[in-house]
Amino acid sequence: MDINWIKILGLIVTVVMAFFTGALYGGLARVVTARIQNRFGPPALQNLFDIIKLYSKKTSINHGWMQHLGPVWAITASTTTLLFIPILRDSTFFTNLSFDGDLIFLMYIMVFGSLGMALGAGQTGNPNSAIGVSRGLSQLVGYKVPFILSLVALMIQFQTTNLNDLLAVQDSFIHWNIFQSPFAFLAGILAFLGMMGYKPFDIVFAPAEIASGPPSEFGSKYLGMMLTSRSIFTFAKLVLFVNIFFGGADNIFILLIKTFLLYMIPLLIGIVNPRFRTEQAVRFFWGFPTAFGIIAVILAAW
Amino acid sequence: MMNPNINEKDKRRIRDIVQDFARKHSLWVLAYGTGCGAIEIPPTMTSRYDAERFGIRGSATPRQADVLLITGYLATKTLKRVIRTYEQMQAPKYVIGFGSCTINGGMYWDSYNTINALDRYLPVDVYINGCMPRPESVIQGFIKLQSLIAEGKADGADKYQENLEWYRENQKKIIHNWKMPDYNW
Ligand code: SF4
């Protein structure tokens, strides 16, 4: 078997880029939040400082091996998710591992990080973690329904389960899926709000309510790994949505603009909204977003 | 090839500088609102004084925190909880004593119910004077802590570990029903 070194290099560059972009977006989000609250806000690299600091802390907590494995699991899952998404269209370097059927694969692999976190947090025995995990899984069940409906609608409409084919049909601005199948877009983007976990859907971490939920017993390096995984996963989700609905990107520069603008949607909605309760969040996702998703599937199958 | 002029000790120092830089710019605060001074924390953190400019942020649990902020007098009952909280934090960790009450007892100096000098029980890195200190001086205290960290002098956690017996002796004078897990560093 010959090894494709270019591809392996592409994978490594992708992961590193995803981490730094995700962390930078997180920092910029804090700056934007601060400006809206009439504050000056932290430096844009604040999230990177936080992560370096967390990695440089010592730790001596031991609740059992699942606690040590949980963050590793989360980081593995988010990296895997990222690696199966083509970053740029028609690029040999950045197509990564995408294959026929990667959309179906992504549906599965995207929940793995949450599961790893849930198992790790469960072992710490902290009641706040348990509450956070149960909230997180409820919310997952909530937003997965419209998300999968919107993906299924696209799959039926274009008769493909390959992200590269989806990119190929969006060859010009008016062929973006946001115009070709607006109902799938509505369902997808509303599910995306839940996926990003900004208010009103930050019921999982809710620092003032359940003391940051699942990671409440995780400090230092464990928390650093969770934040790393979160940065990578944020970028993966953004690229996935840009690929599905906004025609992908031809070069890195356009990719950054598109992902950043997309990132602003949940953030700006979050800044001006209070937090939902768990059942409100689930009811929200099973209301209009699911209806949009069903309409999209019916229209596509027509 | 590595530069032969950089020896083992200097290499460690470069790593320390990077670490201290990150630590200095990212202080997650566990505000233990024991006394009346705690009322000055919300304005420090929110729009008016915006402590997030310096990377200072509230943290939700002791496990994630770097700084334990003792805001004012400590009742003998709360001391036990404070020590427990401090010992759950992950090193390197810092303690800021906030208000005159933590320094010498302040206006509660002769109370039967409060401790007088905080640094007999916990290793305090920075004191902020005043009854109560205004947000400006709180931020000044944090900046002092940042400069101590940058110089590598904020080593309260190491001192605590070295002099654990002395601290335990003092703590047990106040806390009579001592039932706590061992300090595991
Ligand atoms: S120093 Fe003054 S303001 Fe602070 S706790 Fe003591 S009495 Fe209250």
Short mmCIF file of C-alpha atoms and ligand atoms in Angstrom, two decimals:
data_model
loop_
_atom_site.label_atom_id
_atom_site.label_comp_id
_atom_site.label_asym_id
_atom_site.label_seq_id
_atom_site.Cartn_x
_atom_site.Cartn_y
_atom_site.Cartn_z
CA MET A 1 0.00 0.00 0.00
CA ASP A 2 1.46 3.33 -0.91
CA ILE A 3 1.06 6.10 1.56
CA ASN A 4 -0.20 9.42 0.32
CA TRP A 5 2.08 11.81 2.19
CA ILE A 6 0.44 14.92 0.74
CA LYS A 7 -2.85 13.76 2.17
CA ILE A 8 -1.36 13.04 5.59
CA LEU A 9 0.25 16.47 5.63
CA GLY A 10 -3.14 17.93 4.68
CA LEU A 11 -4.77 16.17 7.61
CA ILE A 12 -2.23 17.52 10.08
CA VAL A 13 -2.49 21.05 8.71
CA THR A 14 -6.27 20.81 8.87
CA VAL A 15 -6.29 19.85 12.54
CA VAL A 16 -3.81 22.54 13.55
CA MET A 17 -5.64 25.16 11.54
CA ALA A 18 -8.97 24.08 13.02
CA PHE A 19 -7.63 24.39 16.53
CA PHE A 20 -6.21 27.88 16.07
CA THR A 21 -9.19 29.16 14.11
CA GLY A 22 -11.64 27.73 16.60
CA ALA A 23 -9.77 29.24 19.53
CA LEU A 24 -9.50 32.58 17.76
CA TYR A 25 -13.22 32.59 16.96
CA GLY A 26 -13.93 31.82 20.60
CA GLY A 27 -11.81 34.81 21.64
CA LEU A 28 -13.44 37.06 19.04
CA ALA A 29 -16.83 35.93 20.31
CA ARG A 30 -15.84 37.14 23.76
CA VAL A 31 -14.73 40.48 22.31
CA VAL A 32 -17.99 40.89 20.40
CA THR A 33 -19.99 40.01 23.51
CA ALA A 34 -18.01 42.56 25.49
CA ARG A 35 -18.52 45.30 22.91
CA ILE A 36 -22.27 44.68 22.91
CA GLN A 37 -22.27 44.89 26.71
CA ASN A 38 -20.40 48.21 26.40
CA ARG A 39 -17.17 46.74 27.74
CA PHE A 40 -13.70 46.65 26.28
CA GLY A 41 -13.35 42.91 26.42
CA PRO A 42 -10.39 40.53 26.57
CA PRO A 43 -7.74 40.25 23.85
CA ALA A 44 -8.80 38.15 20.86
CA LEU A 45 -6.22 35.50 21.75
CA GLN A 46 -7.67 35.08 25.24
CA ASN A 47 -8.92 31.55 24.59
CA LEU A 48 -5.43 30.47 23.51
CA PHE A 49 -3.94 31.93 26.71
CA ASP A 50 -6.57 30.06 28.70
CA ILE A 51 -5.79 26.78 26.98
CA ILE A 52 -2.01 27.16 27.42
CA LYS A 53 -2.53 28.01 31.07
CA LEU A 54 -4.77 25.01 31.61
CA TYR A 55 -2.18 22.71 30.04
CA SER A 56 0.50 24.16 32.29
CA LYS A 57 -1.39 23.43 35.48
CA LYS A 58 -0.75 20.42 37.65
CA THR A 59 -3.40 17.94 38.54
CA SER A 60 -3.90 15.15 41.04
CA ILE A 61 -7.54 14.26 40.68
CA ASN A 62 -8.42 10.63 40.23
CA HIS A 63 -11.96 9.35 40.04
CA GLY A 64 -11.29 6.31 37.86
CA TRP A 65 -10.07 5.60 34.38
CA MET A 66 -13.15 6.80 32.50
CA GLN A 67 -12.53 10.25 33.95
CA HIS A 68 -9.07 10.27 32.37
CA LEU A 69 -10.40 8.84 29.13
CA GLY A 70 -13.40 11.17 28.70
CA PRO A 71 -11.50 14.24 27.43
CA VAL A 72 -9.32 12.05 25.18
CA TRP A 73 -12.44 10.56 23.73
CA ALA A 74 -13.91 14.02 23.13
CA ILE A 75 -10.78 15.23 21.36
CA THR A 76 -10.64 12.07 19.22
CA ALA A 77 -14.26 12.44 18.20
CA SER A 78 -13.97 16.08 17.22
CA THR A 79 -10.77 15.47 15.25
CA THR A 80 -12.37 12.53 13.45
CA THR A 81 -15.40 14.63 12.60
CA LEU A 82 -13.18 17.32 11.19
CA LEU A 83 -11.10 14.92 9.12
CA PHE A 84 -14.11 13.56 7.23
CA ILE A 85 -15.22 17.00 6.08
CA PRO A 86 -13.68 18.40 2.89
CA ILE A 87 -12.33 21.81 3.90
CA LEU A 88 -12.09 23.34 0.42
CA ARG A 89 -13.89 22.37 -2.78
CA ASP A 90 -11.86 20.71 -5.55
CA SER A 91 -8.66 20.67 -3.54
CA THR A 92 -6.37 17.65 -3.45
CA PHE A 93 -4.70 18.90 -0.30
CA PHE A 94 -7.79 19.63 1.76
CA THR A 95 -10.34 17.00 0.71
CA ASN A 96 -9.19 14.95 3.69
CA LEU A 97 -10.86 11.61 4.20
CA SER A 98 -14.27 12.36 2.74
CA PHE A 99 -15.79 9.40 0.91
CA ASP A 100 -19.11 8.29 -0.54
CA GLY A 101 -21.49 8.20 2.37
CA ASP A 102 -19.64 10.63 4.60
CA LEU A 103 -22.86 12.52 5.38
CA ILE A 104 -24.30 9.43 7.04
CA PHE A 105 -21.02 8.77 8.81
CA LEU A 106 -20.94 12.36 10.10
CA MET A 107 -24.42 12.02 11.58
CA TYR A 108 -23.07 9.25 13.78
CA ILE A 109 -19.62 10.49 14.61
CA MET A 110 -20.80 13.96 15.64
CA VAL A 111 -22.42 12.67 18.83
CA PHE A 112 -19.35 10.72 19.94
CA GLY A 113 -17.69 13.68 21.63
CA SER A 114 -20.74 14.35 23.75
CA LEU A 115 -20.90 10.69 24.70
CA GLY A 116 -17.25 10.64 25.75
CA MET A 117 -17.81 13.73 27.84
CA ALA A 118 -20.92 12.19 29.36
CA LEU A 119 -19.09 9.02 30.39
CA GLY A 120 -16.12 10.94 31.76
CA ALA A 121 -18.30 13.39 33.63
CA GLY A 122 -20.50 10.62 34.95
CA GLN A 123 -17.60 8.97 36.72
CA THR A 124 -16.64 12.08 38.68
CA GLY A 125 -19.81 11.65 40.74
CA ASN A 126 -20.49 15.36 40.89
CA PRO A 127 -24.27 15.99 40.92
CA ASN A 128 -23.83 19.06 38.72
CA SER A 129 -22.12 16.89 36.10
CA ALA A 130 -24.98 14.41 36.16
CA ILE A 131 -27.54 17.18 35.69
CA GLY A 132 -25.44 18.68 32.89
CA VAL A 133 -25.12 15.33 31.13
CA SER A 134 -28.84 14.63 31.28
CA ARG A 135 -29.56 18.10 29.95
CA GLY A 136 -26.98 17.69 27.20
CA LEU A 137 -28.39 14.38 26.03
CA SER A 138 -31.96 15.74 26.07
CA GLN A 139 -30.87 18.70 24.00
CA LEU A 140 -28.99 16.38 21.65
CA VAL A 141 -32.16 14.38 21.06
CA GLY A 142 -33.88 17.71 20.46
CA TYR A 143 -31.68 19.22 17.78
CA LYS A 144 -30.67 15.98 16.08
CA VAL A 145 -34.19 15.56 14.70
CA PRO A 146 -34.31 18.73 12.55
CA PHE A 147 -30.62 18.36 11.69
CA ILE A 148 -31.02 14.85 10.35
CA LEU A 149 -34.27 15.76 8.58
CA SER A 150 -32.50 18.57 6.79
CA LEU A 151 -29.60 16.30 5.79
CA VAL A 152 -32.01 13.61 4.60
CA ALA A 153 -33.89 16.19 2.54
CA LEU A 154 -30.65 17.18 0.83
CA MET A 155 -29.69 13.55 0.27
CA ILE A 156 -33.03 12.83 -1.40
CA GLN A 157 -32.98 16.01 -3.43
CA PHE A 158 -29.53 15.45 -4.89
CA GLN A 159 -29.47 11.64 -4.67
CA THR A 160 -26.10 11.59 -2.94
CA THR A 161 -24.58 10.97 0.44
CA ASN A 162 -21.27 12.53 -0.43
CA LEU A 163 -20.29 16.01 0.70
CA ASN A 164 -18.15 16.52 -2.40
CA ASP A 165 -21.20 15.90 -4.63
CA LEU A 166 -23.17 18.39 -2.55
CA LEU A 167 -20.37 20.88 -3.13
CA ALA A 168 -20.40 20.13 -6.85
CA VAL A 169 -24.09 20.96 -7.29
CA GLN A 170 -23.61 24.37 -5.65
CA ASP A 171 -21.52 25.69 -8.50
CA SER A 172 -22.73 29.28 -8.45
CA PHE A 173 -24.21 31.73 -5.97
CA ILE A 174 -27.84 31.08 -6.87
CA HIS A 175 -27.27 27.35 -6.69
CA TRP A 176 -26.31 27.45 -3.05
CA ASN A 177 -28.48 25.06 -1.11
CA ILE A 178 -29.79 27.91 0.98
CA PHE A 179 -31.71 28.89 -2.20
CA GLN A 180 -32.13 25.43 -3.71
CA SER A 181 -33.76 23.96 -0.62
CA PRO A 182 -34.69 26.78 1.77
CA PHE A 183 -36.71 24.58 4.12
CA ALA A 184 -33.80 22.25 4.69
CA PHE A 185 -31.72 25.34 5.38
CA LEU A 186 -34.21 26.64 7.95
CA ALA A 187 -34.30 23.31 9.77
CA GLY A 188 -30.52 23.02 9.59
CA ILE A 189 -29.71 26.50 10.81
CA LEU A 190 -32.14 26.27 13.73
CA ALA A 191 -30.57 22.95 14.72
CA PHE A 192 -27.20 24.64 14.35
CA LEU A 193 -28.18 27.13 17.09
CA GLY A 194 -28.57 24.20 19.45
CA MET A 195 -25.35 22.59 18.28
CA MET A 196 -23.26 25.65 18.99
CA GLY A 197 -24.56 25.85 22.54
CA TYR A 198 -24.84 29.59 22.84
CA LYS A 199 -27.78 31.07 24.68
CA PRO A 200 -30.68 30.31 24.70
CA PHE A 201 -29.37 26.76 24.31
CA ASP A 202 -26.47 26.81 26.77
CA ILE A 203 -28.42 24.69 29.21
CA VAL A 204 -25.62 22.13 29.34
CA PHE A 205 -22.86 24.34 30.74
CA ALA A 206 -24.94 27.05 32.46
CA PRO A 207 -22.15 28.26 34.78
CA ALA A 208 -24.39 30.24 37.11
CA GLU A 209 -26.91 27.46 37.40
CA ILE A 210 -25.18 24.08 37.57
CA ALA A 211 -21.55 25.22 37.95
CA SER A 212 -20.54 24.56 34.31
CA GLY A 213 -22.20 21.13 34.26
CA PRO A 214 -20.25 18.17 32.86
CA PRO A 215 -16.74 19.60 33.31
CA SER A 216 -17.42 20.86 36.82
CA GLU A 217 -15.04 18.31 38.33
CA PHE A 218 -12.44 18.70 35.58
CA GLY A 219 -9.66 21.19 36.05
CA SER A 220 -6.26 21.87 34.55
CA LYS A 221 -5.19 19.58 31.70
CA TYR A 222 -8.52 17.82 31.41
CA LEU A 223 -10.34 21.09 30.94
CA GLY A 224 -7.61 22.18 28.52
CA MET A 225 -8.28 19.09 26.42
CA MET A 226 -12.00 19.73 26.51
CA LEU A 227 -11.50 23.31 25.34
CA THR A 228 -9.14 22.12 22.59
CA SER A 229 -11.70 19.61 21.46
CA ARG A 230 -14.37 22.28 21.55
CA SER A 231 -12.30 24.64 19.39
CA ILE A 232 -11.73 21.92 16.79
CA PHE A 233 -15.35 20.83 16.87
CA THR A 234 -16.62 24.39 16.48
CA PHE A 235 -14.56 24.79 13.34
CA ALA A 236 -15.69 21.39 12.03
CA LYS A 237 -19.34 22.29 12.47
CA LEU A 238 -18.86 25.66 10.81
CA VAL A 239 -17.11 24.13 7.80
CA LEU A 240 -19.76 21.43 7.55
CA PHE A 241 -22.54 24.00 7.41
CA VAL A 242 -20.67 26.21 4.98
CA ASN A 243 -20.21 23.15 2.77
CA ILE A 244 -23.80 22.03 2.99
CA PHE A 245 -25.63 25.32 2.58
CA PHE A 246 -23.27 28.09 1.54
CA GLY A 247 -21.48 26.55 -1.40
CA GLY A 248 -18.23 25.67 0.34
CA ALA A 249 -15.13 27.76 -0.29
CA ASP A 250 -12.52 27.89 -3.02
CA ASN A 251 -9.70 29.17 -0.82
CA ILE A 252 -8.88 29.61 2.83
CA PHE A 253 -9.66 33.31 2.83
CA ILE A 254 -13.25 32.84 1.65
CA LEU A 255 -13.61 29.93 4.04
CA LEU A 256 -12.63 32.13 6.97
CA ILE A 257 -15.05 34.87 5.97
CA LYS A 258 -17.93 32.47 5.51
CA THR A 259 -17.32 30.53 8.69
CA PHE A 260 -16.91 33.70 10.72
CA LEU A 261 -20.15 35.19 9.42
CA LEU A 262 -21.90 31.92 10.12
CA TYR A 263 -20.41 31.87 13.61
CA MET A 264 -21.90 35.29 14.28
CA ILE A 265 -25.48 34.00 13.84
CA PRO A 266 -25.71 31.87 17.01
CA LEU A 267 -23.50 34.30 18.89
CA LEU A 268 -25.60 37.40 18.16
CA ILE A 269 -28.81 35.53 18.87
CA GLY A 270 -27.25 34.31 22.09
CA ILE A 271 -26.15 37.69 23.40
CA VAL A 272 -29.66 39.12 23.51
CA ASN A 273 -31.44 36.06 24.84
CA PRO A 274 -31.83 34.43 28.24
CA ARG A 275 -31.41 30.70 28.76
CA PHE A 276 -34.12 28.14 28.02
CA ARG A 277 -35.10 25.44 30.43
CA THR A 278 -34.44 21.91 29.19
CA GLU A 279 -37.99 21.11 28.19
CA GLN A 280 -38.40 24.50 26.51
CA ALA A 281 -35.32 23.81 24.40
CA VAL A 282 -36.48 20.34 23.37
CA ARG A 283 -39.97 21.66 22.65
CA PHE A 284 -38.46 24.40 20.51
CA PHE A 285 -36.50 21.93 18.39
CA TRP A 286 -39.43 19.58 17.98
CA GLY A 287 -41.66 22.47 16.92
CA PHE A 288 -40.89 24.69 13.94
CA PRO A 289 -37.44 23.30 13.04
CA THR A 290 -38.81 19.76 12.81
CA ALA A 291 -41.81 20.99 10.82
CA PHE A 292 -39.47 22.76 8.39
CA GLY A 293 -37.43 19.57 8.14
CA ILE A 294 -40.50 17.47 7.33
CA ILE A 295 -41.63 19.99 4.71
CA ALA A 296 -38.15 19.88 3.19
CA VAL A 297 -38.19 16.09 3.00
CA ILE A 298 -41.66 16.07 1.42
CA LEU A 299 -40.66 18.72 -1.14
CA ALA A 300 -37.50 16.84 -1.97
CA ALA A 301 -39.26 13.51 -2.39
CA TRP A 302 -42.08 15.02 -4.44
CA MET B 1 20.97 21.51 15.56
CA MET B 2 20.19 23.11 18.85
CA ASN B 3 22.01 26.20 19.97
CA PRO B 4 24.69 24.90 22.35
CA ASN B 5 24.64 28.15 24.33
CA ILE B 6 21.19 27.37 25.70
CA ASN B 7 21.83 24.99 28.56
CA GLU B 8 19.34 22.88 30.45
CA LYS B 9 18.51 25.56 33.00
CA ASP B 10 17.84 28.28 30.45
CA LYS B 11 15.61 26.00 28.40
CA ARG B 12 13.48 25.43 31.44
CA ARG B 13 13.32 29.13 31.97
CA ILE B 14 11.99 29.72 28.45
CA ARG B 15 9.23 27.24 29.09
CA ASP B 16 8.50 28.92 32.41
CA ILE B 17 8.27 32.31 30.76
CA VAL B 18 5.67 31.04 28.30
CA GLN B 19 3.73 29.36 31.08
CA ASP B 20 3.88 32.35 33.37
CA PHE B 21 2.78 34.59 30.53
CA ALA B 22 -0.29 32.43 29.96
CA ARG B 23 -0.99 32.14 33.69
CA LYS B 24 -0.68 35.85 34.14
CA HIS B 25 -3.13 36.63 31.36
CA SER B 26 -5.68 34.07 32.33
CA LEU B 27 -6.79 34.29 35.95
CA TRP B 28 -9.97 32.42 36.74
CA VAL B 29 -11.34 33.67 39.98
CA LEU B 30 -13.33 31.78 42.56
CA ALA B 31 -14.88 34.62 44.53
CA TYR B 32 -15.64 33.31 47.99
CA GLY B 33 -18.15 35.87 49.15
CA THR B 34 -17.65 35.53 52.87
CA GLY B 35 -17.90 39.13 53.98
CA CYS B 36 -19.59 42.39 53.09
CA GLY B 37 -16.77 43.28 50.68
CA ALA B 38 -18.18 40.79 48.18
CA ILE B 39 -20.52 43.53 47.00
CA GLU B 40 -17.60 45.15 45.16
CA ILE B 41 -17.03 42.09 42.98
CA PRO B 42 -20.00 42.51 40.59
CA PRO B 43 -19.00 46.05 39.52
CA THR B 44 -15.40 44.87 39.09
CA MET B 45 -16.47 42.10 36.75
CA THR B 46 -19.18 43.89 34.76
CA SER B 47 -19.28 46.75 32.27
CA ARG B 48 -18.13 49.61 34.50
CA TYR B 49 -14.69 48.26 35.43
CA ASP B 50 -14.51 45.22 33.12
CA ALA B 51 -11.92 42.98 34.72
CA GLU B 52 -12.08 40.69 31.67
CA ARG B 53 -9.72 43.13 29.94
CA PHE B 54 -6.93 41.55 31.98
CA GLY B 55 -8.09 38.01 31.34
CA ILE B 56 -9.75 37.84 34.75
CA ARG B 57 -12.85 35.72 34.64
CA GLY B 58 -15.14 34.09 37.14
CA SER B 59 -14.87 30.35 37.40
CA ALA B 60 -17.66 28.01 38.31
CA THR B 61 -15.96 25.42 40.47
CA PRO B 62 -12.79 25.22 42.60
CA ARG B 63 -11.33 22.60 40.25
CA GLN B 64 -11.16 25.13 37.43
CA ALA B 65 -10.09 28.14 39.48
CA ASP B 66 -6.67 29.78 39.77
CA VAL B 67 -7.37 32.51 42.27
CA LEU B 68 -9.25 32.18 45.53
CA LEU B 69 -10.61 35.58 46.44
CA ILE B 70 -11.48 35.86 50.11
CA THR B 71 -13.74 38.88 50.28
CA GLY B 72 -13.67 40.08 53.85
CA TYR B 73 -14.11 38.59 57.27
CA LEU B 74 -13.99 34.83 57.71
CA ALA B 75 -16.23 33.35 60.35
CA THR B 76 -14.73 30.39 62.17
CA LYS B 77 -17.41 28.23 60.57
CA THR B 78 -16.62 29.30 57.02
CA LEU B 79 -12.88 28.81 57.52
CA LYS B 80 -13.30 25.07 57.20
CA ARG B 81 -15.13 25.44 53.89
CA VAL B 82 -12.54 27.86 52.61
CA ILE B 83 -9.70 25.48 53.42
CA ARG B 84 -11.54 22.62 51.78
CA THR B 85 -12.12 24.77 48.71
CA TYR B 86 -8.50 25.87 48.58
CA GLU B 87 -7.26 22.32 48.79
CA GLN B 88 -9.50 21.27 45.91
CA MET B 89 -7.96 23.84 43.61
CA GLN B 90 -5.24 22.72 41.21
CA ALA B 91 -1.74 24.15 41.54
CA PRO B 92 -0.47 26.73 40.74
CA LYS B 93 -3.08 28.58 42.73
CA TYR B 94 -3.17 31.96 44.36
CA VAL B 95 -5.03 33.55 47.25
CA ILE B 96 -6.02 37.19 47.42
CA GLY B 97 -7.08 38.59 50.78
CA PHE B 98 -9.59 41.31 50.21
CA GLY B 99 -10.33 44.02 52.78
CA SER B 100 -8.92 44.90 56.18
CA CYS B 101 -10.72 42.01 57.80
CA THR B 102 -8.40 39.50 56.16
CA ILE B 103 -5.29 41.42 57.18
CA ASN B 104 -5.79 42.06 60.88
CA GLY B 105 -9.44 41.47 61.60
CA GLY B 106 -10.53 44.96 60.62
CA MET B 107 -13.56 46.13 62.51
CA TYR B 108 -14.22 42.57 63.65
CA TRP B 109 -10.81 42.28 65.32
CA ASP B 110 -12.23 41.41 68.74
CA SER B 111 -15.12 39.26 67.58
CA TYR B 112 -15.46 35.82 69.14
CA ASN B 113 -16.58 34.47 65.82
CA THR B 114 -14.08 35.52 63.14
CA ILE B 115 -10.43 34.83 62.47
CA ASN B 116 -8.07 37.78 62.43
CA ALA B 117 -5.09 37.16 60.16
CA LEU B 118 -5.85 35.10 57.08
CA ASP B 119 -2.23 34.23 56.35
CA ARG B 120 -2.00 32.09 59.45
CA TYR B 121 -4.40 29.68 57.79
CA LEU B 122 -3.83 30.03 54.04
CA PRO B 123 -0.84 31.30 52.04
CA VAL B 124 -1.94 34.74 50.88
CA ASP B 125 -0.19 36.10 47.79
CA VAL B 126 -1.67 39.58 47.67
CA TYR B 127 -3.63 41.65 50.16
CA ILE B 128 -5.97 44.40 49.06
CA ASN B 129 -6.38 47.00 51.75
CA GLY B 130 -9.55 48.95 52.50
CA CYS B 131 -12.90 48.57 54.12
CA MET B 132 -14.17 47.94 51.57
CA PRO B 133 -11.69 48.34 48.69
CA ARG B 134 -13.08 50.01 45.59
CA PRO B 135 -13.03 48.18 42.24
CA GLU B 136 -10.00 50.22 41.16
CA SER B 137 -7.96 48.86 44.04
CA VAL B 138 -9.27 45.35 43.44
CA ILE B 139 -8.01 45.55 39.87
CA GLN B 140 -4.75 47.03 41.18
CA GLY B 141 -4.44 44.02 43.44
CA PHE B 142 -4.91 41.68 40.49
CA ILE B 143 -2.28 43.55 38.51
CA LYS B 144 0.10 43.17 41.44
CA LEU B 145 -0.63 39.44 41.41
CA GLN B 146 0.03 39.36 37.66
CA SER B 147 3.41 40.99 38.08
CA LEU B 148 4.26 38.55 40.87
CA ILE B 149 3.32 35.66 38.59
CA ALA B 150 5.42 37.05 35.76
CA GLU B 151 8.41 37.22 38.11
CA GLY B 152 7.67 33.70 39.33
CA LYS B 153 7.19 34.92 42.90
CA ALA B 154 3.56 33.92 43.41
CA ASP B 155 4.41 30.58 44.96
CA GLY B 156 1.82 30.42 47.74
CA ALA B 157 0.85 26.86 46.84
CA ASP B 158 4.46 25.65 47.29
CA LYS B 159 4.73 27.44 50.62
CA TYR B 160 1.53 25.84 51.77
CA GLN B 161 2.87 22.43 50.90
CA GLU B 162 6.21 23.04 52.59
CA ASN B 163 4.72 24.43 55.78
CA LEU B 164 1.65 22.27 55.82
CA GLU B 165 2.19 21.23 59.45
CA TRP B 166 2.35 24.80 60.66
CA TYR B 167 -0.81 25.69 58.75
CA ARG B 168 -2.60 22.56 59.96
CA GLU B 169 -1.71 23.38 63.55
CA ASN B 170 -3.21 26.86 63.23
CA GLN B 171 -6.24 25.58 61.37
CA LYS B 172 -6.95 22.92 63.96
CA LYS B 173 -6.89 25.51 66.73
CA ILE B 174 -9.96 27.06 65.12
CA ILE B 175 -11.64 24.00 63.65
CA HIS B 176 -12.25 21.50 66.40
CA ASN B 177 -14.13 18.78 64.55
CA TRP B 178 -11.46 18.23 61.93
CA LYS B 179 -12.83 15.69 59.47
CA MET B 180 -11.26 16.41 56.11
CA PRO B 181 -9.51 14.43 53.39
CA ASP B 182 -5.73 14.64 53.35
CA TYR B 183 -4.03 17.27 51.27
CA ASN B 184 -2.81 15.22 48.35
CA TRP B 185 -0.04 17.18 46.68
S1 SF4 C 1 -12.96 44.80 55.49
FE1 SF4 C 1 -14.79 46.05 55.88
S2 SF4 C 1 -16.06 45.70 54.07
FE2 SF4 C 1 -14.56 44.07 54.12
S3 SF4 C 1 -15.55 42.40 55.20
FE3 SF4 C 1 -14.39 43.58 56.70
S4 SF4 C 1 -15.88 45.01 57.55
FE4 SF4 C 1 -16.73 44.23 55.61
#
